[in-house]
Coordinates of C-alpha atoms in Angstrom, one line a residue:
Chain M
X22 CA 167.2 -109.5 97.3
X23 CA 167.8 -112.2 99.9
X24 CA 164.7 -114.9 100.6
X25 CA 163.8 -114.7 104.0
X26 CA 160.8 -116.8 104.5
X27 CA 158.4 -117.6 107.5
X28 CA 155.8 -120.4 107.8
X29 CA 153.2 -120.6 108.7
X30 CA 152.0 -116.6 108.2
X31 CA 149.8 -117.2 111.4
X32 CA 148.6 -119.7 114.0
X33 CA 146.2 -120.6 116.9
X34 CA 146.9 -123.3 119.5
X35 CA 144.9 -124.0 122.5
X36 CA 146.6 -123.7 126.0
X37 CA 149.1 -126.4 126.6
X38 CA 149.7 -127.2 123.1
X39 CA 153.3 -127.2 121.9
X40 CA 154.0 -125.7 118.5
X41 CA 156.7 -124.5 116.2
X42 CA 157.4 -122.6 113.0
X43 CA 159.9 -122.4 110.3
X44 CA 162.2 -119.8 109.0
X45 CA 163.9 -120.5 105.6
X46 CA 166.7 -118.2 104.2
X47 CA 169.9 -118.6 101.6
X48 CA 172.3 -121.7 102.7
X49 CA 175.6 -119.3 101.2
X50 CA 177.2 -116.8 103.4
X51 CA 175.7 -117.1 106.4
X52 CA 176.6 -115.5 109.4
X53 CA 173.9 -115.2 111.9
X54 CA 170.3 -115.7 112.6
X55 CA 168.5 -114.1 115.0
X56 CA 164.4 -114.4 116.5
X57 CA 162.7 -112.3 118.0
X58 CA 159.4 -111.5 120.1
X59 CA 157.2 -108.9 118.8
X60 CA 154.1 -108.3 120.8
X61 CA 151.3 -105.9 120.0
X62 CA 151.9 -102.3 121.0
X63 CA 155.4 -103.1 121.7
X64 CA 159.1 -103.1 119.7
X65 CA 160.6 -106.4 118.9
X66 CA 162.9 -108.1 121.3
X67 CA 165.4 -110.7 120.5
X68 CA 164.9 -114.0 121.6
X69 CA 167.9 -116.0 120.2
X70 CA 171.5 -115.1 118.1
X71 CA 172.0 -118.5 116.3
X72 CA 175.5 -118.8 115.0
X73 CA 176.7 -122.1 114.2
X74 CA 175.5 -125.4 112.3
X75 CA 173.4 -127.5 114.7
X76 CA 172.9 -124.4 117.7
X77 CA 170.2 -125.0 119.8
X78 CA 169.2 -122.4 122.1
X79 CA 166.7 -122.9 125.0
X80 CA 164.8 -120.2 127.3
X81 CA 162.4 -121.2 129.3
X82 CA 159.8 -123.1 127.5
X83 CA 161.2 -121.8 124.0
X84 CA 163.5 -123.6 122.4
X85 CA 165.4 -123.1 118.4
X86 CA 167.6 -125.0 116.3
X87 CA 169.6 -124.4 113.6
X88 CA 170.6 -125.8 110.0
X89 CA 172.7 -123.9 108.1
X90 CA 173.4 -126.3 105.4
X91 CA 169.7 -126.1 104.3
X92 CA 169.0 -123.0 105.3
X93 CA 166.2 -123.2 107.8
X94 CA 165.2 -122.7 111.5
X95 CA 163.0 -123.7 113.8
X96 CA 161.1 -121.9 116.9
X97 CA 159.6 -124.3 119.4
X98 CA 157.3 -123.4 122.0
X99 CA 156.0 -125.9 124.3
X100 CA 153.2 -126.0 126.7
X101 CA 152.0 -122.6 125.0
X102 CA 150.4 -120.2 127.2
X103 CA 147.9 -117.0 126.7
X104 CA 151.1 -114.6 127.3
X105 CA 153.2 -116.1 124.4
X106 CA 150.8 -115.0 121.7
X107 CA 153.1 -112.1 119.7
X108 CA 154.7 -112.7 115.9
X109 CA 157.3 -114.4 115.9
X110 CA 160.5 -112.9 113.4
X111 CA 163.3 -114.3 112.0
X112 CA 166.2 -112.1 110.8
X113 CA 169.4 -113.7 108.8
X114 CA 172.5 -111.8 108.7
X115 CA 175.0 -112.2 105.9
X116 CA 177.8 -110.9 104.6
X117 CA 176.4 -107.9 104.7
X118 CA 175.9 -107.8 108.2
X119 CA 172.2 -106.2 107.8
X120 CA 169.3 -108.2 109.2
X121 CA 166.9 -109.1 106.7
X122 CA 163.8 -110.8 108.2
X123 CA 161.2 -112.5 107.4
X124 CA 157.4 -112.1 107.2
X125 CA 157.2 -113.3 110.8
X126 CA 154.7 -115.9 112.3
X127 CA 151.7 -114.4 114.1
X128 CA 151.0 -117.0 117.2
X129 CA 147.8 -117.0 119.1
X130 CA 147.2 -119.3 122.1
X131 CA 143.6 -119.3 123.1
X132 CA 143.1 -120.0 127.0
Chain Q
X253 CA 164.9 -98.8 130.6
X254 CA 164.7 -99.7 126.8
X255 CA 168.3 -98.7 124.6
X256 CA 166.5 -97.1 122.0
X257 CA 163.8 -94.6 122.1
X258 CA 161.5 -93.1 119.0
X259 CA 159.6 -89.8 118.6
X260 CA 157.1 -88.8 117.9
X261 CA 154.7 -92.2 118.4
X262 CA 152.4 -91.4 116.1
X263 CA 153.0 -88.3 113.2
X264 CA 150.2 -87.5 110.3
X265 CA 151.3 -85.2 107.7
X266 CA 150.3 -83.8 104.5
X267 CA 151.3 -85.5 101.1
X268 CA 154.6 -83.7 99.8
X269 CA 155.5 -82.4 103.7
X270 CA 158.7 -83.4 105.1
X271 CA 159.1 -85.2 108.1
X272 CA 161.4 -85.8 110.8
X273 CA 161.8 -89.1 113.0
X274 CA 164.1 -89.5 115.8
X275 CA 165.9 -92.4 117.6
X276 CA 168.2 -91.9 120.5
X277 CA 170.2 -95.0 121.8
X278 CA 170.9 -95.0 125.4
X279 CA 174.0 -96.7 125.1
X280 CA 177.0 -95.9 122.9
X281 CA 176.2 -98.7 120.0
X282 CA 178.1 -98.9 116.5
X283 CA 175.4 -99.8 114.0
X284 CA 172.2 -97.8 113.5
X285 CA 169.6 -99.1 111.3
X286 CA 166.2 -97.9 110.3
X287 CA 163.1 -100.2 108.7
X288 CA 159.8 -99.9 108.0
X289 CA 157.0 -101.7 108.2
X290 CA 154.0 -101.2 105.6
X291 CA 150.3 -102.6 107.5
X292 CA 149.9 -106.2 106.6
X293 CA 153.5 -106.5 104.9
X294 CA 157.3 -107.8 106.2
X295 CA 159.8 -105.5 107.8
X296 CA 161.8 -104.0 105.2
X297 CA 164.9 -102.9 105.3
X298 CA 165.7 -98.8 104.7
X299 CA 169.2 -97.8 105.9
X300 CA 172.2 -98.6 108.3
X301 CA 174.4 -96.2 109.7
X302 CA 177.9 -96.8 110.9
X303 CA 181.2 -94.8 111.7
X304 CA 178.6 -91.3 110.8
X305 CA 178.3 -92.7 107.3
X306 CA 175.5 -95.0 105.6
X307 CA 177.0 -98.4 105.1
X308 CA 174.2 -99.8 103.3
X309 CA 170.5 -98.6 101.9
X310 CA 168.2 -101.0 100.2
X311 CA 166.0 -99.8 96.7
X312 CA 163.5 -98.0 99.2
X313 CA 166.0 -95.6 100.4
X314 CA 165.9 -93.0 97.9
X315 CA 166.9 -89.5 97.1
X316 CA 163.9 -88.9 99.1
X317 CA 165.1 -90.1 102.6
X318 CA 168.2 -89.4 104.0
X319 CA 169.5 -89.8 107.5
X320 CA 171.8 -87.9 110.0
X321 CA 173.4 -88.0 113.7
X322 CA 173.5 -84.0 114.4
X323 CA 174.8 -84.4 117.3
X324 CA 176.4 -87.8 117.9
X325 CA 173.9 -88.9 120.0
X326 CA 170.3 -88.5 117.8
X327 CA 169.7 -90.7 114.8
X328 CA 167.3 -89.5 112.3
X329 CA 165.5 -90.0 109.3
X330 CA 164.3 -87.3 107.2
X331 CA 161.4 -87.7 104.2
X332 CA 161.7 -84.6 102.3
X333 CA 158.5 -85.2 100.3
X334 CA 156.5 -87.5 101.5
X335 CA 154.2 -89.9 99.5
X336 CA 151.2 -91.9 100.4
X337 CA 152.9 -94.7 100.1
X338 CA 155.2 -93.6 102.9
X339 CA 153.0 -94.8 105.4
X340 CA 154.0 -97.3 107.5
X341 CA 155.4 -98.3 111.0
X342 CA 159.2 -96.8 110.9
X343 CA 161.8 -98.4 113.7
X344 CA 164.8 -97.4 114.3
X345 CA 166.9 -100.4 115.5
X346 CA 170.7 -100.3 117.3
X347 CA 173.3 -103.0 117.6
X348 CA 176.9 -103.3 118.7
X349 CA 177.7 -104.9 115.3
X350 CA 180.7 -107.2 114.8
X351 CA 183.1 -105.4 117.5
X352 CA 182.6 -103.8 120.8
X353 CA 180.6 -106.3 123.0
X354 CA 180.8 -108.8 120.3
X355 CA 176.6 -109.0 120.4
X356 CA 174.9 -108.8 117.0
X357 CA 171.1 -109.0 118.1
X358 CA 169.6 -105.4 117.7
X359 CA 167.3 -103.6 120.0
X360 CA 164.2 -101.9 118.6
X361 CA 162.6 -98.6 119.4
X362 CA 159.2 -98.3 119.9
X363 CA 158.6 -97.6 116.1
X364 CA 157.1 -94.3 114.5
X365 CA 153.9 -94.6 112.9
X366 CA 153.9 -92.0 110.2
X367 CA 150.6 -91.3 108.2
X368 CA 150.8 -89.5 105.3
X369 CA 146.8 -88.0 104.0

């Protein structure tokens, strides 16, 4: 069973605060690592495809990065606003090819 | 327009009933995977589906669930019995995989929730 972890489980910021989150997962075969956007009431959207060692992928006010050697990830968001409060999921890919995700990190940013 | 629809939303049956959920891509994708999502727990795994035969299944995929395209178009995911413990958000996710496009992120239906009294 692969380790996909998420951290922390859940957060509130105020308005304008920047923030970020972790996602750990195995350091051996690694292939890909996807995030994704899951608001309430909706199905989850992908956000980034991380692929190599030191990726760093930008949209908009979010922004990721990528260690493969340790095995982690982080999500950035900054300036946070009402609208980007959803859970935030991590999925790694393997050699298997199948996304295993993580727990996902519940963001709330109070106006 | 999303790629992947689900029916039904929202289905309650009885315990021991079997059940039926549907996911139709809009697109012509490779890889077809369902999960599940138990209240207050991760996304887990279930099944993917690729070349009209299961590729990989996790523990939780048992002799109980078992999944189909009947026509080439629907994916589906049958629980012949179901448990109370069968409860959960299911979605049915598509990706192109490792060939086609070359894009591995998968879209996401709108998920079934299936309640099981």
């Amino acid at each position: 069973i692969l380790n996909v972890e998420q951290s922390p489980q859940s957060l509130h910021v105020q308005e304008g605060d920047s923030t970020n989150f972790t996602c750990s997962f195995p350091s051996s075969n690694f292939y890909a690592l996807h995030w994704y956007r899951w608001e309430t009431a909706k199905s989850p959207e992908a956000l980034f495809v991380m692929t190599l060692n030191g990726d760093e992928k930008k949209k908009g006010r979010i922004s990721a990065t990528l260690n493969t050697k340790e095995g982690y990830s982080y999500l950035y968001i900054k300036g946070s606003q009402p609208e980007d409060s959803a859970t935030y999921l991590c999925a790694f890919i393997g050699g298997s090819y199948i996304p295993t995700f993580g727990r996902g990190t519940s963001l709330i940013v109070h106006p | 327009e999303p790629e992947v629809t689900q029916t039904p939303s929202h289905q309650v049956t009885q315990m021991g009933q079997e059940v039926i959920l549907r996911c139709v891509p809009i697109s012509n994708h490779l890889y077809f995977y369902w999960y599940r999502q138990i209240l207050g727990q991760k996304v887990e795994f279930l099944v993917s589906f690729y070349n009209n035969e299961i590729s990989e299944k996790s523990e939780i995929f048992d002799d109980q669930f078992s999944v189909e395209r009947p026509d080439g178009s629907n994916f589906t995911l049958k629980i012949r019995s179901t448990k109370l413990e069968d409860s959960a958000m299911y979605f049915c996710a598509i990706s192109w995989g490792l060939t086609g496009q070359g894009k591995t992120e998968a879209f996401f239906g709108q998920g079934t929730r299936l309640t099981v009294v």
